[in-house]
Amino acid sequence: MAKINKNSHRVLYRKYTSNIKYIMMVLSVLIITAFLPKQPRFRYEFEKGEIWKNKDLISPFNFAILKTNPQVDTDKKDALNNVLPIYTINKYLFNDVEQAYLNEFDVKWRSNTLPENEKEQYRQASFKLLKSIYDRGIIAINAKHQKGSKNYDFSLLDNNISKAVSTQDVFTVQTALDYFKDNFQSVNLKVKEVIVNLVEDHLQPNIIFNEKLTAIVQENAINSLSTTRGMVQKGELIIAKNNVIDDEIYQKLQSFKEIYEAQSKTIGDSSLVYFGQILLVGFNVCLLMVFLHLFRKDIFADNRQLSLILLVTTSMLLALSWAIKLSLPSLYYIPFCIVPIIIRILFDTRLALYLHLLVILIAGFFVPNSFEFVFYQTTAGMVAIYSIRNLVKREQLLLSALFILSAYFISFVGIALLREGAIGQIEWMNFVPFIVSVLLSLLAYPLIYAFERLFGITSDVALIELTNTNNNLLRELAFK
């Protein structure tokens, strides 16, 4: 009885082992679809310069034509250029200057033994001239507003009333001092020198740049910009069959796509979308199971190996869902080529290619420019598989990464030339995500080691390590 109880779990495992693989398959499908976007997708794929092969496209609703990103950037730049920097005037500053100036005037006059009978005359004349300078205003010049010119316009805020003023209309500290020297009259040069030095000590800007208020006005100016130009009415022809997609039509199609996808988030039935995702993902996973059952019965019978394949597939598609939710600037950052590398090293070429195609086909439903995406990833995946026939040296993985990058580069240049028709129009910065993707694919090496230990699989790399003659056990056997 004790032996029966001890081995009962093994008996149950053998009895239900065939059911476990189907449970794993169902769980994999449910996990993948649970995190995918749930809104309906725009049905058409289009590129600038191509021929519209679909039927005549009639607008089913009114929508605004969105401006292109360069147009929006130009509008923002123009709006910021039209916003004058805001300066505020401190009218109370002169009250402090007045008291300090008059007190110090008496001290300087006595200390320099100047004639007392002329003191009041010069004090009143100098103070009147100093006051006129402050009434006109002394500005603190901000170099970033000059933009290569000595003078610039600004908005002067006085009692919540703003008016446009040029720096030519007000003083700086230096021009204020020069103005005082030119207009203060005295036959006694010593008197003039003393008073000029005294005035210089009491000149300070009373027109100050208000950075916070300027930033608010700039932000309001940008927020008030329209991101659209024109309308397409319901029932209006967007593009006719066999017409060329020029810049104007392309922007209409792009605007129609964005409005359609935005409306589908609220109008579309997410439960039906989810059901459609289950059908598509489930169908692809079923094809994988059929392939394994027909051509790789050893893997199909081994739940550990099957769970590894499903884990790799699920993880890659979850990474895609995560990237979509984070709104990454490009989905090409995701290292899809890591799947064929891992499967090729742990299993074989045929399974690696089949599983890679399965992942790419599923991902193609949820990325923009699906055909372009599938072409990039299929060709790069094939190169990855061909470049690692037998991984016996670590540098082979680096060479494989180089081959993958070359495949991406050839595809990138070819598609760019096909689309733009000119080398000068290629946006080379768009190739950066491919470089990052290739670098991330190098994570395959530590992942292979982890999968070997976790699932008990022996790869070519592990066999090379075991047959290393520097291994202590092999060295002992060699000596015996």
C-alpha positions as CSV (number, residue, x, y, z in Angstrom):
1,M,0.0,0.0,0.0
2,A,2.9,2.3,0.8
3,K,4.5,1.7,-2.6
4,I,1.2,2.5,-4.3
5,N,0.9,5.8,-2.4
6,K,4.5,6.7,-3.1
7,N,4.2,6.2,-6.9
8,S,0.6,7.4,-7.3
9,H,1.7,10.8,-8.6
10,R,3.8,9.2,-11.3
11,V,0.9,7.0,-12.4
12,L,-1.4,10.1,-12.5
13,Y,1.3,12.0,-14.5
14,R,1.6,9.2,-17.1
15,K,-2.2,9.0,-17.3
16,Y,-2.8,12.7,-17.8
17,T,0.5,13.7,-19.5
18,S,-1.2,14.1,-22.9
19,N,-3.7,16.5,-21.3
20,I,-1.0,18.6,-19.8
21,K,0.3,19.8,-23.1
22,Y,-3.2,20.9,-24.2
23,I,-3.6,22.8,-20.9
24,M,-0.3,24.5,-21.6
25,M,-1.4,25.4,-25.1
26,V,-4.7,26.9,-23.8
27,L,-2.9,28.9,-21.1
28,S,-0.4,30.2,-23.6
29,V,-3.2,31.4,-25.9
30,L,-5.1,33.1,-23.0
31,I,-2.0,34.8,-21.7
32,I,-0.9,36.1,-25.1
33,T,-4.4,37.5,-26.0
34,A,-5.0,38.9,-22.5
35,F,-2.4,41.6,-23.0
36,L,-2.9,42.5,-26.6
37,P,-4.6,45.7,-27.6
38,K,-8.4,45.2,-27.8
39,Q,-9.5,47.9,-30.3
40,P,-10.3,47.1,-33.9
41,R,-7.6,47.8,-36.4
42,F,-7.6,49.9,-39.6
43,R,-8.1,47.6,-42.5
44,Y,-5.9,49.3,-45.1
45,E,-2.1,49.4,-45.4
46,F,-0.7,52.3,-47.5
47,E,2.6,54.0,-48.3
48,K,3.4,57.3,-49.9
49,G,4.1,57.1,-53.6
50,E,2.3,53.7,-54.0
51,I,-0.7,52.9,-56.2
52,W,-4.0,52.5,-54.3
53,K,-5.1,49.0,-55.2
54,N,-8.2,48.9,-53.1
55,K,-11.6,50.0,-54.1
56,D,-12.6,53.7,-54.0
57,L,-12.4,54.9,-50.4
58,I,-15.4,57.0,-49.4
59,S,-15.3,58.8,-46.1
60,P,-18.0,57.3,-43.7
61,F,-17.9,60.4,-41.4
62,N,-16.6,63.9,-41.2
63,F,-13.0,64.2,-40.1
64,A,-10.3,66.9,-39.9
65,I,-7.1,66.5,-41.9
66,L,-4.2,66.4,-39.4
67,K,-1.1,68.4,-40.1
68,T,2.2,66.6,-40.6
69,N,4.8,66.6,-37.8
70,P,7.0,69.0,-39.7
71,Q,4.1,71.4,-40.2
72,V,3.2,71.2,-36.5
73,D,6.9,71.8,-35.6
74,T,7.0,74.8,-37.9
75,D,3.8,76.2,-36.4
76,K,5.2,75.8,-32.9
77,K,8.5,77.5,-33.9
78,D,6.6,80.4,-35.5
79,A,4.3,80.7,-32.4
80,L,7.3,80.9,-30.1
81,N,9.0,83.5,-32.3
82,N,5.8,85.6,-32.2
83,V,5.7,85.5,-28.3
84,L,7.8,88.5,-27.0
85,P,9.7,87.9,-23.8
86,I,7.9,89.5,-20.9
87,Y,9.6,92.0,-18.7
88,T,8.1,93.6,-15.6
89,I,9.0,97.1,-14.3
90,N,9.7,97.6,-10.6
91,K,8.4,101.0,-9.8
92,Y,9.2,100.8,-6.1
93,L,13.0,100.3,-6.7
94,F,13.5,104.1,-7.2
95,N,12.1,104.8,-3.7
96,D,15.1,103.0,-2.2
97,V,17.5,104.5,-4.7
98,E,16.2,108.0,-3.9
99,Q,16.8,107.7,-0.2
100,A,20.2,106.2,-0.5
101,Y,21.3,108.6,-3.2
102,L,20.3,111.8,-1.3
103,N,21.9,110.6,1.9
104,E,25.2,109.6,0.2
105,F,25.2,112.8,-1.8
106,D,25.7,114.9,1.4
107,V,28.4,112.6,2.6
108,K,30.3,112.7,-0.7
109,W,30.0,116.5,-1.0
110,R,31.4,117.1,2.4
111,S,34.2,114.5,2.1
112,N,35.4,116.1,-1.1
113,T,35.2,119.7,0.4
114,L,33.1,121.0,-2.4
115,P,31.4,124.5,-2.2
116,E,28.4,124.4,0.1
117,N,26.6,127.2,-1.8
118,E,26.4,125.0,-4.9
119,K,25.4,121.8,-3.1
120,E,21.6,122.2,-3.3
121,Q,21.7,123.2,-7.0
122,Y,23.7,120.2,-8.1
123,R,21.8,117.8,-5.8
124,Q,18.5,118.8,-7.4
125,A,19.8,118.8,-11.0
126,S,21.5,115.4,-10.6
127,F,18.5,113.9,-8.8
128,K,16.1,115.1,-11.5
129,L,18.2,113.6,-14.2
130,L,18.6,110.3,-12.3
131,K,14.8,110.2,-11.8
132,S,14.2,110.7,-15.5
133,I,16.5,107.8,-16.3
134,Y,14.5,105.5,-13.9
135,D,11.2,106.8,-15.3
136,R,12.3,105.7,-18.7
137,G,13.5,102.4,-17.4
138,I,16.8,100.5,-17.1
139,I,16.7,97.0,-18.5
140,A,18.7,93.9,-17.7
141,I,19.7,92.6,-21.2
142,N,19.2,88.9,-21.7
143,A,21.6,87.5,-24.2
144,K,19.3,84.7,-25.4
145,H,16.8,87.2,-26.6
146,Q,19.2,89.1,-28.7
147,K,19.5,86.3,-31.3
148,G,22.5,87.9,-33.0
149,S,21.2,91.4,-32.8
150,K,22.1,94.1,-30.3
151,N,18.5,95.2,-29.8
152,Y,15.3,93.3,-29.5
153,D,11.6,93.8,-28.9
154,F,10.0,92.7,-25.6
155,S,6.6,93.0,-23.9
156,L,6.7,95.4,-20.9
157,L,4.1,94.6,-18.2
158,D,3.1,97.7,-16.1
159,N,0.1,97.5,-13.8
160,N,-1.1,94.3,-15.7
161,I,-1.0,96.3,-18.9
162,S,1.3,95.0,-21.6
163,K,2.9,97.0,-24.4
164,A,5.5,96.2,-27.0
165,V,8.8,98.0,-26.4
166,S,12.3,97.9,-28.0
167,T,15.5,97.8,-26.0
168,Q,16.3,101.0,-27.9
169,D,13.5,102.8,-26.1
170,V,15.0,102.1,-22.6
171,F,18.4,102.3,-21.0
172,T,20.8,99.7,-20.0
173,V,23.1,100.5,-17.0
174,Q,25.9,101.5,-19.4
175,T,23.7,103.7,-21.7
176,A,22.1,105.2,-18.6
177,L,25.5,106.2,-17.3
178,D,26.5,107.6,-20.7
179,Y,23.3,109.6,-20.9
180,F,23.9,111.1,-17.5
181,K,27.5,112.1,-18.4
182,D,26.3,113.8,-21.6
183,N,23.4,115.7,-20.0
184,F,24.7,116.6,-16.6
185,Q,26.3,120.1,-16.9
186,S,28.9,121.4,-14.5
187,V,31.8,123.9,-15.0
188,N,33.5,122.3,-12.0
189,L,35.1,119.1,-13.3
190,K,35.6,117.7,-9.8
191,V,31.9,118.2,-9.0
192,K,30.9,116.3,-12.1
193,E,33.4,113.5,-11.4
194,V,32.1,113.0,-7.9
195,I,28.4,113.1,-8.9
196,V,28.9,110.8,-11.9
197,N,30.7,108.2,-9.7
198,L,27.9,108.5,-7.2
199,V,25.2,108.0,-9.8
200,E,27.1,105.0,-11.2
201,D,26.8,103.4,-7.8
202,H,23.1,103.9,-7.8
203,L,22.2,102.7,-11.3
204,Q,20.5,99.2,-11.3
205,P,17.9,97.6,-13.6
206,N,14.3,98.1,-12.8
207,I,13.0,96.2,-15.9
208,I,13.5,92.5,-15.2
209,F,12.8,89.5,-17.4
210,N,9.9,87.4,-16.0
211,E,10.8,83.9,-17.1
212,K,7.9,82.2,-15.4
213,L,5.2,84.4,-17.0
214,T,6.9,84.2,-20.4
215,A,6.9,80.4,-20.2
216,I,3.2,80.4,-19.4
217,V,2.4,82.6,-22.4
218,Q,4.5,80.4,-24.7
219,E,2.8,77.3,-23.5
220,N,-0.6,78.9,-24.1
221,A,0.5,79.9,-27.6
222,I,1.5,76.3,-28.4
223,N,-1.7,74.9,-26.9
224,S,-3.9,77.2,-28.9
225,L,-2.3,76.0,-32.2
226,S,-4.6,74.0,-34.5
227,T,-3.2,70.5,-35.4
228,T,-5.6,70.3,-38.4
229,R,-5.9,71.9,-41.8
230,G,-9.2,71.5,-43.6
231,M,-11.9,68.9,-43.4
232,V,-13.1,65.8,-45.3
233,Q,-16.9,65.6,-45.4
234,K,-19.0,62.5,-45.0
235,G,-19.4,60.8,-48.4
236,E,-16.5,62.6,-49.9
237,L,-14.0,60.6,-52.0
238,I,-10.7,60.2,-50.2
239,I,-8.9,58.3,-52.9
240,A,-10.0,56.4,-56.1
241,K,-8.7,53.0,-57.1
242,N,-5.4,53.0,-59.0
243,N,-4.6,56.6,-58.0
244,V,-1.1,57.5,-56.7
245,I,-0.9,58.2,-53.0
246,D,0.7,61.7,-53.0
247,D,1.5,63.8,-50.0
248,E,-2.0,65.3,-49.7
249,I,-3.8,62.0,-50.1
250,Y,-1.4,60.3,-47.7
251,Q,-2.1,62.9,-45.0
252,K,-5.9,62.3,-45.6
253,L,-5.5,58.6,-45.2
254,Q,-3.3,59.0,-42.1
255,S,-5.8,61.3,-40.6
256,F,-8.7,58.9,-41.5
257,K,-6.7,56.0,-39.9
258,E,-6.1,57.9,-36.6
259,I,-9.7,59.1,-36.3
260,Y,-11.0,55.6,-37.1
261,E,-8.8,53.9,-34.5
262,A,-9.6,56.5,-31.9
263,Q,-13.3,56.0,-32.5
264,S,-13.0,52.3,-32.5
265,K,-11.8,52.3,-28.9
266,T,-15.2,53.5,-27.8
267,I,-17.5,52.2,-30.5
268,G,-16.0,48.8,-31.2
269,D,-16.9,45.7,-29.2
270,S,-13.8,44.8,-27.3
271,S,-15.2,41.3,-26.4
272,L,-15.6,40.5,-30.1
273,V,-12.1,41.8,-30.8
274,Y,-10.8,39.5,-27.9
275,F,-12.6,36.6,-29.4
276,G,-11.0,37.3,-32.8
277,Q,-7.6,37.4,-31.2
278,I,-8.2,34.0,-29.5
279,L,-9.2,32.5,-32.8
280,L,-6.1,33.8,-34.6
281,V,-3.6,33.1,-31.9
282,G,-5.2,29.8,-31.1
283,F,-5.2,28.7,-34.7
284,N,-1.5,29.5,-35.0
285,V,-0.6,27.6,-31.8
286,C,-2.7,24.7,-33.1
287,L,-0.7,24.7,-36.3
288,L,2.5,24.5,-34.2
289,M,1.1,21.6,-32.2
290,V,0.2,19.8,-35.5
291,F,3.6,20.4,-36.9
292,L,5.3,19.0,-33.8
293,H,3.0,16.0,-33.8
294,L,3.7,15.2,-37.4
295,F,7.4,16.0,-37.7
296,R,8.8,16.2,-34.2
297,K,7.1,13.6,-32.2
298,D,9.9,13.5,-29.6
299,I,9.3,17.2,-28.7
300,F,5.5,16.7,-28.8
301,A,5.8,13.9,-26.3
302,D,8.1,15.7,-24.0
303,N,6.2,18.3,-22.0
304,R,9.4,20.0,-20.8
305,Q,10.5,20.8,-24.3
306,L,7.0,21.8,-25.3
307,S,6.7,24.1,-22.4
308,L,10.0,25.7,-23.3
309,I,8.8,26.4,-26.9
310,L,5.5,27.9,-25.6
311,L,7.4,30.0,-23.0
312,V,9.6,31.5,-25.7
313,T,6.7,32.2,-28.0
314,T,4.5,33.7,-25.2
315,S,7.4,35.8,-23.8
316,M,8.1,37.4,-27.1
317,L,4.5,38.3,-27.8
318,L,4.1,39.7,-24.3
319,A,7.2,41.9,-25.0
320,L,5.3,43.1,-28.1
321,S,2.2,43.9,-26.0
322,W,4.3,45.7,-23.4
323,A,6.0,47.8,-26.1
324,I,2.6,48.8,-27.6
325,K,1.2,49.8,-24.2
326,L,4.3,51.9,-23.5
327,S,4.0,53.5,-26.9
328,L,7.6,52.9,-27.9
329,P,8.6,55.2,-30.8
330,S,9.5,52.0,-32.8
331,L,8.5,48.4,-32.3
332,Y,11.8,47.4,-34.1
333,Y,13.5,47.8,-30.7
334,I,12.1,44.4,-29.8
335,P,14.7,41.6,-30.5
336,F,12.5,39.2,-32.5
337,C,15.6,37.4,-33.8
338,I,16.3,36.1,-30.4
339,V,13.6,33.4,-30.9
340,P,15.2,31.7,-34.0
341,I,18.6,31.9,-32.3
342,I,17.5,30.1,-29.1
343,I,15.3,27.5,-30.9
344,R,18.1,26.8,-33.5
345,I,20.7,26.2,-30.8
346,L,18.4,24.1,-28.5
347,F,16.5,22.2,-31.2
348,D,17.0,22.4,-35.0
349,T,16.7,24.7,-38.1
350,R,13.3,23.7,-39.3
351,L,11.6,24.2,-35.9
352,A,13.5,27.6,-35.5
353,L,12.2,28.9,-38.8
354,Y,8.7,27.6,-38.2
355,L,8.4,29.1,-34.7
356,H,9.9,32.4,-35.9
357,L,7.3,32.7,-38.7
358,L,4.5,31.9,-36.2
359,V,5.6,34.7,-33.8
360,I,6.0,37.2,-36.7
361,L,2.6,36.3,-38.2
362,I,0.9,36.9,-34.9
363,A,2.8,40.1,-34.3
364,G,2.0,41.3,-37.7
365,F,-1.7,41.8,-36.8
366,F,-0.8,44.4,-34.1
367,V,2.0,46.5,-35.7
368,P,1.8,49.3,-38.2
369,N,2.9,48.5,-41.8
370,S,2.4,44.8,-41.3
371,F,4.0,43.6,-44.6
372,E,7.1,45.8,-44.1
373,F,7.4,44.4,-40.5
374,V,7.0,40.8,-41.6
375,F,9.6,41.3,-44.4
376,Y,12.2,42.8,-42.0
377,Q,11.8,40.1,-39.4
378,T,11.4,37.1,-41.7
379,T,14.6,37.9,-43.7
380,A,16.6,38.8,-40.5
381,G,15.3,35.6,-38.8
382,M,16.4,33.4,-41.8
383,V,19.8,35.0,-41.7
384,A,20.0,34.4,-37.9
385,I,19.3,30.7,-38.5
386,Y,21.7,30.2,-41.4
387,S,24.5,32.0,-39.5
388,I,24.3,29.6,-36.5
389,R,24.4,26.0,-37.9
390,N,26.5,24.8,-35.0
391,L,27.4,27.0,-32.1
392,V,30.7,25.8,-30.9
393,K,32.4,29.2,-30.3
394,R,31.2,32.3,-28.6
395,E,32.3,34.5,-31.4
396,Q,29.8,32.8,-33.7
397,L,27.1,34.6,-31.8
398,L,28.8,38.0,-32.5
399,L,29.2,37.1,-36.2
400,S,25.5,36.1,-36.3
401,A,24.6,39.5,-34.8
402,L,26.7,41.2,-37.5
403,F,24.9,39.2,-40.2
404,I,21.5,40.1,-38.8
405,L,22.4,43.7,-38.7
406,S,23.5,43.5,-42.3
407,A,20.2,41.9,-43.3
408,Y,18.3,44.7,-41.5
409,F,20.5,47.3,-43.3
410,I,19.9,45.9,-46.7
411,S,16.2,45.7,-46.2
412,F,16.1,49.2,-44.7
413,V,17.9,50.8,-47.6
414,G,15.9,48.8,-50.2
415,I,12.6,49.8,-48.7
416,A,13.6,53.4,-48.2
417,L,14.7,53.7,-51.8
418,L,11.5,52.0,-53.0
419,R,9.5,54.5,-51.0
420,E,11.4,57.7,-51.4
421,G,13.3,57.2,-54.6
422,A,16.3,59.3,-53.4
423,I,19.2,58.5,-51.1
424,G,19.1,62.0,-49.6
425,Q,15.5,61.4,-48.4
426,I,16.5,58.4,-46.3
427,E,16.0,59.1,-42.5
428,W,19.0,57.2,-41.1
429,M,18.0,57.8,-37.5
430,N,15.1,55.3,-38.2
431,F,17.8,52.6,-38.4
432,V,18.8,53.0,-34.7
433,P,16.0,50.7,-33.4
434,F,17.4,47.9,-35.5
435,I,20.9,48.3,-34.0
436,V,19.4,48.2,-30.5
437,S,17.4,45.1,-31.5
438,V,20.6,43.3,-32.7
439,L,22.4,44.2,-29.5
440,L,19.5,42.8,-27.4
441,S,19.6,39.6,-29.4
442,L,23.0,38.8,-27.8
443,L,21.0,38.1,-24.6
444,A,20.3,34.7,-26.3
445,Y,23.6,33.3,-25.0
446,P,22.8,33.6,-21.2
447,L,19.1,32.7,-21.9
448,I,20.3,29.4,-23.6
449,Y,22.3,28.6,-20.5
450,A,19.3,29.3,-18.2
451,F,16.9,27.2,-20.4
452,E,19.4,24.3,-20.4
453,R,19.5,24.2,-16.6
454,L,15.8,24.9,-16.1
455,F,14.4,22.4,-18.7
456,G,17.2,19.8,-18.7
457,I,18.1,20.2,-22.3
458,T,21.6,19.6,-23.6
459,S,22.7,21.8,-26.5
460,D,25.8,21.8,-28.7
461,V,27.4,24.4,-26.5
462,A,26.9,22.2,-23.4
463,L,28.4,19.2,-25.2
464,I,31.5,21.2,-26.1
465,E,31.9,22.3,-22.5
466,L,31.5,18.7,-21.3
467,T,34.1,17.4,-23.7
468,N,36.6,20.2,-22.8
469,T,39.9,18.4,-21.9
470,N,40.6,21.0,-19.2
471,N,37.7,19.6,-17.3
472,N,39.0,18.1,-14.0
473,L,37.1,14.8,-14.3
474,L,38.3,14.3,-17.9
475,R,41.9,15.1,-16.9
476,E,41.8,12.5,-14.2
477,L,40.4,9.9,-16.5
478,A,43.1,10.7,-19.1
479,F,45.8,10.1,-16.5
480,K,44.3,6.8,-15.4
